[in-house]
Coordinates of C-alpha atoms in Angstrom, one line a residue:
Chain A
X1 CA 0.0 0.0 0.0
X2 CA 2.2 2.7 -1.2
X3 CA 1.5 5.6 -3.3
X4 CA 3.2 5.4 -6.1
X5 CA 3.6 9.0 -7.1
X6 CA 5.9 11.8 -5.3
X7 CA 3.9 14.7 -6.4
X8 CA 0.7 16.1 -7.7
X9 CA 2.8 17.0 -10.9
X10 CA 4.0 14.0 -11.6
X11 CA 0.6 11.9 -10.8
X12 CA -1.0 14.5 -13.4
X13 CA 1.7 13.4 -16.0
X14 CA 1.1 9.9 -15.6
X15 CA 4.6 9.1 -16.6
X16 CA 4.3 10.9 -19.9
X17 CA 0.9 8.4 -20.3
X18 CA -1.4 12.1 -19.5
X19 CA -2.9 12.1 -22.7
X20 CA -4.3 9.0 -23.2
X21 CA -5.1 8.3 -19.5
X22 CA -7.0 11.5 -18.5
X23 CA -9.4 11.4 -21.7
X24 CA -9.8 8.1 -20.7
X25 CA -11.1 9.0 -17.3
X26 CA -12.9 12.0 -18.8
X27 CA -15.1 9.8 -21.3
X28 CA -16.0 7.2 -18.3
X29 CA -16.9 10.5 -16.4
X30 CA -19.3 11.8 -19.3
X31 CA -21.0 8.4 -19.7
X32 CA -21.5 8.1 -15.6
X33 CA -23.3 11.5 -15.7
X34 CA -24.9 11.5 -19.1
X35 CA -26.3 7.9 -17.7
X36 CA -27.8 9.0 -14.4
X37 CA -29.1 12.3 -16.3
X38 CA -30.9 10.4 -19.0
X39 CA -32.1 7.7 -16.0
X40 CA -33.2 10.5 -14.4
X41 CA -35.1 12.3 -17.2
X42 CA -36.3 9.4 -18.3
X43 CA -38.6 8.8 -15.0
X44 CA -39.0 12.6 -14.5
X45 CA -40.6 12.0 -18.1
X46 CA -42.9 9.1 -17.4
X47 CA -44.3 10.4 -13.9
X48 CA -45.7 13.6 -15.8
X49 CA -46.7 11.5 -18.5
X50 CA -49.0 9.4 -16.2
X51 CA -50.1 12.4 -13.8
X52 CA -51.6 13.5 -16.9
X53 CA -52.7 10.3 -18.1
X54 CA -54.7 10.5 -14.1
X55 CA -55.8 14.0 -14.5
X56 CA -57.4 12.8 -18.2
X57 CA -58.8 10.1 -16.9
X58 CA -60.1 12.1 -13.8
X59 CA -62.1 14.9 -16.3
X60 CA -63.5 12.0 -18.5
X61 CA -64.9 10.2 -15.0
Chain B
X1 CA -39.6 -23.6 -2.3
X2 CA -42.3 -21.4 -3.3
X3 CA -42.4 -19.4 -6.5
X4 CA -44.3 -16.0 -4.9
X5 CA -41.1 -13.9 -5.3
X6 CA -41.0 -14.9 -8.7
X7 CA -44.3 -13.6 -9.4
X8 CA -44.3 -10.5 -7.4
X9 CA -41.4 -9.8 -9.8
X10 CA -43.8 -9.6 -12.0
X11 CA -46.4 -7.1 -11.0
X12 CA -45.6 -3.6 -11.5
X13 CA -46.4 -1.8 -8.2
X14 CA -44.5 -4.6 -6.0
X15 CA -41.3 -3.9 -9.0
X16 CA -42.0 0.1 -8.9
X17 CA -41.7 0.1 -5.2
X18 CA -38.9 -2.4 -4.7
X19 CA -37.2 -0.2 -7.8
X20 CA -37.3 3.0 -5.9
X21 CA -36.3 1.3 -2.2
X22 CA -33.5 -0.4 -3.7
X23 CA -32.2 2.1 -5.6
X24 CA -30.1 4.2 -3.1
X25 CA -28.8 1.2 -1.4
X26 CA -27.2 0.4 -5.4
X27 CA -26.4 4.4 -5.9
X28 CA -24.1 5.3 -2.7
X29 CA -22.6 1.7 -2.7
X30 CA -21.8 2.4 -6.3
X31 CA -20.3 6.0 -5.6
X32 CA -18.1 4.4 -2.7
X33 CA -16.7 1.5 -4.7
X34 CA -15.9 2.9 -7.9
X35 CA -14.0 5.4 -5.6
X36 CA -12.4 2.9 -4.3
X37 CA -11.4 1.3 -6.8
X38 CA -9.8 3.9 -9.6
X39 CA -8.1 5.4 -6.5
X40 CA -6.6 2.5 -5.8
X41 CA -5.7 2.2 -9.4
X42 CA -4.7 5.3 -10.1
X43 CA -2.2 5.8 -6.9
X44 CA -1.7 3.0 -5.3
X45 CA -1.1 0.0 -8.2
X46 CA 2.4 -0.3 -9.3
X47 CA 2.7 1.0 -12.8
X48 CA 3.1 -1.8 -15.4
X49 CA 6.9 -3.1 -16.5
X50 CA 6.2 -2.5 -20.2
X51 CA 3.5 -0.1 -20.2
X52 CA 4.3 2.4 -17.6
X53 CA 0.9 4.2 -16.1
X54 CA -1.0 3.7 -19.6
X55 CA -2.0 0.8 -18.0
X56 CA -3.9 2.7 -15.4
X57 CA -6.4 3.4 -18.6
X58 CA -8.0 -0.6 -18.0
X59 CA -9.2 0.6 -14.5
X60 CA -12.3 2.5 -16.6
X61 CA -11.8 0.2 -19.8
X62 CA -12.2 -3.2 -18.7
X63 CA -15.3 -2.5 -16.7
X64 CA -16.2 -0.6 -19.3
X65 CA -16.0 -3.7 -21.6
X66 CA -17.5 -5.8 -18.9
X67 CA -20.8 -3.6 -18.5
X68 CA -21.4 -3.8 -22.5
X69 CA -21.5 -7.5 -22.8
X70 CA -23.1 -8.0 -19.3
X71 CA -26.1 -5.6 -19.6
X72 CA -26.3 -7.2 -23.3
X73 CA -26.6 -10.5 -21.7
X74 CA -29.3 -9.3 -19.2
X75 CA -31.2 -7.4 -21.9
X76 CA -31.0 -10.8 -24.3
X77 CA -32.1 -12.8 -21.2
X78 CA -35.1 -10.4 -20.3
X79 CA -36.5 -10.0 -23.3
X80 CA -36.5 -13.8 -24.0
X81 CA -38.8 -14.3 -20.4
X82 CA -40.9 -10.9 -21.7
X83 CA -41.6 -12.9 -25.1
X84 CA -42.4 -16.7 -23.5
X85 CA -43.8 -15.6 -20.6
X86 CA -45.7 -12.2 -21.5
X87 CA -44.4 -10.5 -18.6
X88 CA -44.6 -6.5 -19.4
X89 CA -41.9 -6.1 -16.1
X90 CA -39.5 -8.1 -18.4
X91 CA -39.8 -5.9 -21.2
X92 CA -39.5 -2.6 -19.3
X93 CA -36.0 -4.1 -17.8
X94 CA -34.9 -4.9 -21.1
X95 CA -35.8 -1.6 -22.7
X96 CA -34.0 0.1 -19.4
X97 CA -30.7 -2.0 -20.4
X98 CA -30.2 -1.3 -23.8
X99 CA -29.0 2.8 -23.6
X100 CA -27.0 2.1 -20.6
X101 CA -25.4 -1.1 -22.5
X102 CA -24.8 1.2 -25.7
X103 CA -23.7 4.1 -23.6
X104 CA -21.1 1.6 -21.6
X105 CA -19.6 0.0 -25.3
X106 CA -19.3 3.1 -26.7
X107 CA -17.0 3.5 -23.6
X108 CA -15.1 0.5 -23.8
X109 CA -14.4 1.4 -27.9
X110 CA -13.1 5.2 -26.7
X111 CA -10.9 4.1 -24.3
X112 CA -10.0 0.9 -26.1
X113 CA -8.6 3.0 -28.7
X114 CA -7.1 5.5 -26.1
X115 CA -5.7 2.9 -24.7
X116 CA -4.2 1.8 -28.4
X117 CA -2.6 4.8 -30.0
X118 CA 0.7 4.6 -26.8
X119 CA 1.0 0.7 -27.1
X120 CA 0.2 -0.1 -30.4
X121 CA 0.8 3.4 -31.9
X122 CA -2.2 3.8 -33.7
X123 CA -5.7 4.8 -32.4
X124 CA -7.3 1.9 -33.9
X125 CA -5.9 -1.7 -34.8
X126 CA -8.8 -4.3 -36.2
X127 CA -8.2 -6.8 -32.9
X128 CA -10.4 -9.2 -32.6
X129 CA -11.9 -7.8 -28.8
X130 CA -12.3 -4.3 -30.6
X131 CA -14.0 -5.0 -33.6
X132 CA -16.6 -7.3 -31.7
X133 CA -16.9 -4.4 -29.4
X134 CA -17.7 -2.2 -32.3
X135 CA -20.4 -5.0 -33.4
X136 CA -21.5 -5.4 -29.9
X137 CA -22.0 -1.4 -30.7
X138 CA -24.4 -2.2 -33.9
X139 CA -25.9 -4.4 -32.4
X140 CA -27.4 -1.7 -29.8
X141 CA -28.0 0.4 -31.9
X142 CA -29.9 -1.8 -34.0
X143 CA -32.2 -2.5 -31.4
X144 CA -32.9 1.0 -30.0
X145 CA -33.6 2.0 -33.7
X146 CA -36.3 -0.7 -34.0
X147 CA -37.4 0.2 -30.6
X148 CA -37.9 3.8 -31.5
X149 CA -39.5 2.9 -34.9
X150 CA -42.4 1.9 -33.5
X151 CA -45.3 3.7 -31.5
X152 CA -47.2 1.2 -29.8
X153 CA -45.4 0.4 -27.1
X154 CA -46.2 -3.1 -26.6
X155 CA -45.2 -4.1 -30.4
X156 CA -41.7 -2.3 -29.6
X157 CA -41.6 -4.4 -27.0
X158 CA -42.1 -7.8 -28.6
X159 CA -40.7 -7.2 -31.7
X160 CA -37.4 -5.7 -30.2
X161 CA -37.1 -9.1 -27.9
X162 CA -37.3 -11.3 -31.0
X163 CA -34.1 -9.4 -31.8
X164 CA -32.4 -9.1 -28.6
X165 CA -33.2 -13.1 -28.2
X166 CA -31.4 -13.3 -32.1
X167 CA -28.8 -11.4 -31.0
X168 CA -27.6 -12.9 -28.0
X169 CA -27.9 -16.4 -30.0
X170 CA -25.6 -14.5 -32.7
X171 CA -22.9 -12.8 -30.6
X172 CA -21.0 -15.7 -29.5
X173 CA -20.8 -16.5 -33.3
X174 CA -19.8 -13.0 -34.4
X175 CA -17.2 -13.4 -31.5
X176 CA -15.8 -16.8 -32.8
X177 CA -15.5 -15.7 -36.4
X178 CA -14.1 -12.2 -35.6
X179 CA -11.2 -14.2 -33.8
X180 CA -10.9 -17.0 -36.8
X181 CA -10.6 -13.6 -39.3
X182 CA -8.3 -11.8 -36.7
X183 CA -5.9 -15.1 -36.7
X184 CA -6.3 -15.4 -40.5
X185 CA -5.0 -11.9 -41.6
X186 CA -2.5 -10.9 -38.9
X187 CA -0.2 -12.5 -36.3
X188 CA -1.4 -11.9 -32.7
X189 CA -1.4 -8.5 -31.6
X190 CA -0.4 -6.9 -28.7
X191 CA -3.2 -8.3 -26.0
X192 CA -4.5 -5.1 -23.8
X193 CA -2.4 -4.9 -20.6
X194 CA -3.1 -8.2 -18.4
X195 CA -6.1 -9.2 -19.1
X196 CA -4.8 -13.1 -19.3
X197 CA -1.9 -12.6 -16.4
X198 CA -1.9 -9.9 -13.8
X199 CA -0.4 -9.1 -10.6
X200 CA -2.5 -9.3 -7.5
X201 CA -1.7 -5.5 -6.7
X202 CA -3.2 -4.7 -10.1
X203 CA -6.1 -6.8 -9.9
X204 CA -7.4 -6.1 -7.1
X205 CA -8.5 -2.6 -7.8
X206 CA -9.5 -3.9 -11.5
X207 CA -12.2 -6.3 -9.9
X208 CA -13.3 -3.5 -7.3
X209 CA -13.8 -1.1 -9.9
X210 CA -16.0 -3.2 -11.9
X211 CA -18.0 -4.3 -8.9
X212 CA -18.1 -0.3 -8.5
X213 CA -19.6 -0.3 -12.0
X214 CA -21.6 -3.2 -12.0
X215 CA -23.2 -1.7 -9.3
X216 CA -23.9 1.6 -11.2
X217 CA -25.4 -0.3 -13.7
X218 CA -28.1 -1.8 -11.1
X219 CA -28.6 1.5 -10.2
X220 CA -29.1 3.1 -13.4
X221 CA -31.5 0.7 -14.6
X222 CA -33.3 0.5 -11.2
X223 CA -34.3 4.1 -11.9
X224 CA -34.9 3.8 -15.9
X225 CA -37.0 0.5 -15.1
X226 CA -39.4 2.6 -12.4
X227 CA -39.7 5.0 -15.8
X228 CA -40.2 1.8 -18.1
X229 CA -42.9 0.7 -16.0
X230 CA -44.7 3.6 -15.5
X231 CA -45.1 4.5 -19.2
X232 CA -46.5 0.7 -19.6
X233 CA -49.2 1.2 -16.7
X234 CA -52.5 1.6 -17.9
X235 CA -54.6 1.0 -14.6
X236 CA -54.8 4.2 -12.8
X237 CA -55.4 3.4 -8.6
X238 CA -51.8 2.2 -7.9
X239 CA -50.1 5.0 -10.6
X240 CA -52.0 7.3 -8.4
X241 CA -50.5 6.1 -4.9
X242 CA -47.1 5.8 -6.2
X243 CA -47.3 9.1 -7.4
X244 CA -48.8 11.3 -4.5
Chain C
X1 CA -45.8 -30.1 -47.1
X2 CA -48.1 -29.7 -49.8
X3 CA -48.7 -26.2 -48.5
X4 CA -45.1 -25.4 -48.4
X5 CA -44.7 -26.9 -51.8
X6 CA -47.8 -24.3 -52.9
X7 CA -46.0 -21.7 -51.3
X8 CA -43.2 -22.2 -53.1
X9 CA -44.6 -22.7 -56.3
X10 CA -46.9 -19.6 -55.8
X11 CA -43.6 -17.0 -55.0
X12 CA -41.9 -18.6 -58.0
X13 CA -44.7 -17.7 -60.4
X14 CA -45.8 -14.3 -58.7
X15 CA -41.4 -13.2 -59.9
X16 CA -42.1 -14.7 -63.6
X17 CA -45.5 -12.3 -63.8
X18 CA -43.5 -10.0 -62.3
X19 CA -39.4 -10.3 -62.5
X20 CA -38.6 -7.1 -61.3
X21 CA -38.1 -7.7 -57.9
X22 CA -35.2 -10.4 -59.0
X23 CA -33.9 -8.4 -61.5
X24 CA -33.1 -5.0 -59.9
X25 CA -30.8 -7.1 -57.2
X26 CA -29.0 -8.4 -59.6
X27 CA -28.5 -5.7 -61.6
X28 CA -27.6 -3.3 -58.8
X29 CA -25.0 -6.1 -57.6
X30 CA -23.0 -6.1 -61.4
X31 CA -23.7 -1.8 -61.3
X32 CA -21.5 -2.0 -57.7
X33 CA -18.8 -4.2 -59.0
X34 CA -18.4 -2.1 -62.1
X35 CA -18.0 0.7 -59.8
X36 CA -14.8 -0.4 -58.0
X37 CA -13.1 -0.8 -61.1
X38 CA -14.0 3.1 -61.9
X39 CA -13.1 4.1 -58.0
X40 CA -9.4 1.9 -57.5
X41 CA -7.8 1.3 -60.9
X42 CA -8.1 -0.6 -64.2
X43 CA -5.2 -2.8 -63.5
X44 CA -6.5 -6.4 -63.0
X45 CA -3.7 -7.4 -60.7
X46 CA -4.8 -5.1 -58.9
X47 CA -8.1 -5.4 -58.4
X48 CA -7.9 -9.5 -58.1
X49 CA -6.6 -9.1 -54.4
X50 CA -9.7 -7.1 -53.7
X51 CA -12.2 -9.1 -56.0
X52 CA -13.4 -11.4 -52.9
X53 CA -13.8 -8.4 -50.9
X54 CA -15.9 -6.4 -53.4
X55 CA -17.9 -9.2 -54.5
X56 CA -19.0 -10.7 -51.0
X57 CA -19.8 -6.6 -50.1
X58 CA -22.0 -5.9 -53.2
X59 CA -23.8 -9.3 -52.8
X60 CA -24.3 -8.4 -48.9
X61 CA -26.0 -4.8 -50.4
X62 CA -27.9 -6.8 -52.9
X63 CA -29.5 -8.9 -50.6
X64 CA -30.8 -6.2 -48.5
X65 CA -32.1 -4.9 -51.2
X66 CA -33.8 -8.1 -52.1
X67 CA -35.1 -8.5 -48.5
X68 CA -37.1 -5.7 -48.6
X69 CA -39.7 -7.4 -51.3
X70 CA -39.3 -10.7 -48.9
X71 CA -42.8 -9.8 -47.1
X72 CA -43.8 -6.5 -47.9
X73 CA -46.0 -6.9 -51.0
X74 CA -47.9 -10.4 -48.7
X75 CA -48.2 -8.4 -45.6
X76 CA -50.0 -5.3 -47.6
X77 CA -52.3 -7.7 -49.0
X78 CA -53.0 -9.8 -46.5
X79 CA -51.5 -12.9 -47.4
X80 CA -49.5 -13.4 -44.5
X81 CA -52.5 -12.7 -42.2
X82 CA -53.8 -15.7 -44.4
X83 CA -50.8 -17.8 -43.5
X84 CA -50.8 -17.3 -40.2
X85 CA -54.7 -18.2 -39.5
X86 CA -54.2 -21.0 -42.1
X87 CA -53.5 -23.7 -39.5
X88 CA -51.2 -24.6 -41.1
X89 CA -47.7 -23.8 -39.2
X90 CA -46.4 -20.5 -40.3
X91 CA -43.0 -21.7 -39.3
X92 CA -42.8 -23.9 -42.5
X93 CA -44.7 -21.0 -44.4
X94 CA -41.9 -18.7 -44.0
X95 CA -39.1 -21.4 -44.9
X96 CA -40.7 -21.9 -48.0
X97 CA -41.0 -18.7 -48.8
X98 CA -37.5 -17.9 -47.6
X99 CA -36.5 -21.1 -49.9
X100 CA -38.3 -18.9 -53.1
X101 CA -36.6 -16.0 -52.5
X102 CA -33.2 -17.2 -52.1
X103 CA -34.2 -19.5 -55.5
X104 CA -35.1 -16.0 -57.3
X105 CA -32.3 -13.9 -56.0
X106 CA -29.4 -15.5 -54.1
X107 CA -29.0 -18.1 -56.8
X108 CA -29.0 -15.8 -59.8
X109 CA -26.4 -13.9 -57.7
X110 CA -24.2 -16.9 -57.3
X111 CA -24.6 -17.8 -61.4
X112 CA -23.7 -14.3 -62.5
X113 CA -21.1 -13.6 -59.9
X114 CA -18.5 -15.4 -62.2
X115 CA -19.2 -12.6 -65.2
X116 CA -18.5 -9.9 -61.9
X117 CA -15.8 -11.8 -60.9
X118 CA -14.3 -12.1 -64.7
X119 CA -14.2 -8.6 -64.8
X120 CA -12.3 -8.5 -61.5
X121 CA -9.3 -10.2 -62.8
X122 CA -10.6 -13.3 -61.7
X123 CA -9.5 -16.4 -63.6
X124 CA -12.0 -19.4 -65.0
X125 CA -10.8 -21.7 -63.2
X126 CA -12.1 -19.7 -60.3
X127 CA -15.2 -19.9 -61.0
X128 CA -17.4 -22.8 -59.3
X129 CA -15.9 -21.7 -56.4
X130 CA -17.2 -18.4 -56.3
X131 CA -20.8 -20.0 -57.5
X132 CA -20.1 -22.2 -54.6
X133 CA -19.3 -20.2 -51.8
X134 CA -21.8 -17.1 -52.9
X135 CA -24.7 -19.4 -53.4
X136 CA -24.2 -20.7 -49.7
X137 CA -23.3 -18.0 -47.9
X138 CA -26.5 -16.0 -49.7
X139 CA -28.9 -19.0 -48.6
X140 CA -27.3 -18.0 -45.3
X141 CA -28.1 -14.3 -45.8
X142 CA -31.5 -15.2 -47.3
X143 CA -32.0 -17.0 -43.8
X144 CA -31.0 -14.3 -41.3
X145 CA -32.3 -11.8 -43.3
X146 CA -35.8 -12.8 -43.3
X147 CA -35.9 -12.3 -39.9
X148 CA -35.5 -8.7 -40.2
X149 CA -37.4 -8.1 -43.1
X150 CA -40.4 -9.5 -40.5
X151 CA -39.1 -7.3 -37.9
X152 CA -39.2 -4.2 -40.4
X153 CA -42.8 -5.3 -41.5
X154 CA -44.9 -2.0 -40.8
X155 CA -42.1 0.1 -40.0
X156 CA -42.0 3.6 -41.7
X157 CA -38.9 3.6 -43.8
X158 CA -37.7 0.4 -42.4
X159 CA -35.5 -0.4 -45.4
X160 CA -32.5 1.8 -43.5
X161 CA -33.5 0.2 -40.3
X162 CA -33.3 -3.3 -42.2
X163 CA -29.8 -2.8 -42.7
X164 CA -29.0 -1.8 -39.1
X165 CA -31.0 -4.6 -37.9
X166 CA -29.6 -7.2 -40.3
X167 CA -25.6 -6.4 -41.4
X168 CA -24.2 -7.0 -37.4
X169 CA -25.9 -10.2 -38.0
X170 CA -24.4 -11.4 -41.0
X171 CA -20.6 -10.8 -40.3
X172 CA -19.9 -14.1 -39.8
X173 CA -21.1 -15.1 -43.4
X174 CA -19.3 -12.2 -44.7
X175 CA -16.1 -13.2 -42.8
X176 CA -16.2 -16.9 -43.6
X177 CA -17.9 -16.4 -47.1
X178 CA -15.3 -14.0 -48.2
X179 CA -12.4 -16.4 -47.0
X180 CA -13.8 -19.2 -49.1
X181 CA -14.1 -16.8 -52.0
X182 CA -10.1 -15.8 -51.6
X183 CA -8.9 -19.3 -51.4
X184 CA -11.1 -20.2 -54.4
X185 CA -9.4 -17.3 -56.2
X186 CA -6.3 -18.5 -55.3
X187 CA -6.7 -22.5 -56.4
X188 CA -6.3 -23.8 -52.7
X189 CA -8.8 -25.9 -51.1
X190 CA -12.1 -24.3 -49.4
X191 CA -13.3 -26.9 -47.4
X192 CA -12.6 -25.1 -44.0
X193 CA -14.3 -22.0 -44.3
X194 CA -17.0 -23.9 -46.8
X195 CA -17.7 -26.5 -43.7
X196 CA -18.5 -23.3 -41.1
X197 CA -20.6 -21.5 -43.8
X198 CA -22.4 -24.9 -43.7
X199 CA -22.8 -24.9 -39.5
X200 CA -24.2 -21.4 -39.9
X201 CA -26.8 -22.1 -42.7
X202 CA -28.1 -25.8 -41.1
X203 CA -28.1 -22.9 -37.3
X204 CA -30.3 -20.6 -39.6
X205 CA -32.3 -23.4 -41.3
X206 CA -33.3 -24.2 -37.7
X207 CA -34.0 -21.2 -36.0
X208 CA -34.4 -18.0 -38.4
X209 CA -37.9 -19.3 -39.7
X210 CA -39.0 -19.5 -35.8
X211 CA -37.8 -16.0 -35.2
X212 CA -39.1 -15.0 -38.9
X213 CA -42.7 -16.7 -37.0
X214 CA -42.6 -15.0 -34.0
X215 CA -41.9 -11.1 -35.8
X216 CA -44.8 -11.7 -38.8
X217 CA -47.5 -12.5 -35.9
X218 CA -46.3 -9.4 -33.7
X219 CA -46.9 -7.5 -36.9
X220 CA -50.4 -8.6 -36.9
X221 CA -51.3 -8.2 -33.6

């Protein structure tokens, strides 16, 4: 269990790696937040959907 | 043994409920061990003999990889018992999989190819893992465009589960013959970092991380699935409870 | 069987009334392979390492083209609603119609694929071969396809979506079809990549007509 970088420098370089390893990071980031967004939408979405499904079926009754 | 769990997994209110309680449990568990995982990957693993920190890029990639075949699996798996058995639950889960699946290969391809341009210096070599990765991607995308194409719901359903059934019968086939063409045309490439052997130090966080992620995935459908079967409720007294 | 046999005979004489359906495949897939010639070079050396290649891609594009017609003129007038209340099983229906189609368009494909392939560089000898390996490996697509041409029955521009659904799906024919077609060119012996075209059209006999089945009657629903 040692850390295997000296400083915040040279664990930002990623041993001249940066470039491909940050992006890499950055893309799994988007998807994680795109995903709970969309999730998130999706059901935001669908409740309004069926509250006015309700309220429809409400009037008509 | 009784078989009541397996059909309160098929009603909608007991799935909506369960769904929503479950969720957070799947959420915050997710959030801690992916943490835990790309920190340990990213600071704490050794850095590979050959490849130096690049390596560090399989701590997203590989679970990446893992999620798109896994959810594909489940999606292939719920569709077929929505299909024989006519349960609309089993539908809505497989409709939930399929953008999280596509979202999660797209993934895997990005950082696949990251991953490809400092070992095999170029962003994009046809390997046999990447190119059924990119028809894994098809694949997806085949079925959320038939999906989308149609506007009943419940034909979508059914007629996108005769393909996701198809599909899963296919892929170990496309798999097979992507390897036989791989070995025909080119000697065997570079394999990504470890994958076949790997030091304990550098496992380790690998398999955390895509607990971490398999566990996003649960919780990402969990909350797509409560949408799924919502927009497939027609009777109105539960709808109403759930919502107030 | 004697329905399957009617079925059969009934698709065959629909395409002599009218042959267009058979025809345009065809002539699109000799249009494409002219094209290559035009795009890369004249040279025939050339263009004989990429004659596999260029035929197996324009027959793949051919066939989609073909599969469109597969269902769509039965479904709009009711035929396949007929089919599917006939009692009899709509299983065998679909074979047999899948059977006429590939009979009216893959197998043209493979006989003329040789005049394609001539112009490709490739030499006579060559030539069974390529009829060989095309006309299995389009059976095969004739197979797989059908279950997205059901799949794509009632689907507003579903001949895009046909394509998306069916080429994932028919890699492996392309990959071991195209193989066979390269050793053929090349004199050596195909049986290897000839005997897993096989497995994957005796898989498809088997299940493509079930899934074909299941699509048609969600289309009716």
């Amino acid at each position: 269990m040692t850390v295997q970088f000296h400083s915040m420098a040279q664990f930002l370089a990623m041993g001249k790696y940066a470039a491909y390893v940050w992006p890499s990071y950055g893309l799994t980031l988007l998807a994680v937040v795109l995903n709970i967004a969309w999730a998130r939408r999706l059901l935001a979405q669908a409740k309004t959907e069926a509250r006015r499904r309700l309220a429809a079926q409400e009037q008509a009754a | 043994m009784t078989w009541t769990w397996f059909h309160r997994l098929g009603s909608p209110p007991y799935v909506y409920r369960l769904a929503g309680r479950l969720m957070p449990w799947f959420a915050w568990s997710a959030a801690l061990v992916i943490l835990l995982g790309l920190f340990d990957g990213l600071v704490i693993a050794p850095a590979d003999y050959q490849q130096g920190d690049g390596f560090r890029i399989i701590y997203v990639h590989v679970p990446a990889a893992w999620l798109s075949l896994m959810i594909y699996t489940w999606m292939g798996v719920a569709a077929g018992v929505g299909l024989i058995w006519r349960i609309k639950v089993a539908h809505a889960v497989a409709a939930a999989c399929a953008p999280v699946g596509a979202s999660f290969t797209a993934v895997a391809l990005a950082t696949g190819s990251l991953f490809g341009k400092p070992m095999w210096g170029t962003y994009w070599v046809w390997d046999p893992r990447l190119t059924s990765e990119l028809l894994l991607l098809f694949l997806y995308l085949g079925y959320m465009g038939l999906r989308s194409s149609f506007d009943d719901l419940q034909r979508a359903d059914r007629a996108s589960a005769v393909l996701a059934v198809v599909g899963i019968v296919n892929v170990p086939i496309v798999k097979y013959s992507v390897v036989w063409w791989n070995s025909l045309h080119q000697g065997s490439s570079l394999s990504l970092a470890g994958k076949d052997t790997i030091a304990t130090p550098m496992l380790i966080p690998l398999l955390v991380s895509m607990l971490g992620f398999t566990l996003f995935f649960a919780a990402v459908v969990l909350v797509r699935l409560q949408g799924e079967v919502l927009r497939r409720e027609r009777s109105a007294t539960w709808v109403r409870e759930a919502l107030a | 069987m004697n329905a399957l046999r009617l079925v059969l005979m009934r698709d065959l004489m629909l395409a002599v009334r009218r042959p267009e359906h058979c025809v345009h495949p065809l002539a699109f897939f000799l249009l494409v392979t002219t094209l290559f010639p035009l795009a890369i070079s004249p040279q025939l050396s050339q263009l004989r390492l990429i004659a596999p290649g260029v035929l197996w891609v324009a027959a793949l594009l051919s066939a989609l083209l073909a599969l469109e017609f597969l269902f769509r003129d039965d479904a709009a007038d009711g035929t396949l609603e007929q089919y599917a209340l006939s009692g009899q099983s709509l299983t065998w229906l679909l074979l047999a119609k899948t059977a006429a189609h590939w009979l009216l368009t893959g197998l043209p494909l493979a006989l003329v694929a040789p005049l394609a392939g001539a112009a490709l560089g490739v030499p006579v000898s060559a030539f069974p071969g390529i009829t060989a390996t095309l006309g299995l490996g389009s059976l095969a697509l004739s197979l797989i396809g059908s279950i997205g041409a059901a799949l794509t029955l009632g689907v507003r521009r579903g001949g895009v979506l046909l394509s998306i659904l069916v080429l994932p799906l028919v890699v492996p024919v392309l990959i071991f079809g195209s193989q066979a077609t390269t050793l053929a060119i090349r004199g050596e012996a195909v049986a290897a990549p000839m005997e897993l075209l096989g497995a994957i059209v005796v898989l498809a006999v088997t299940l493509a007509p079930l899934a074909a089945a299941a699509a048609v009657r969600i289309s009716l629903e």
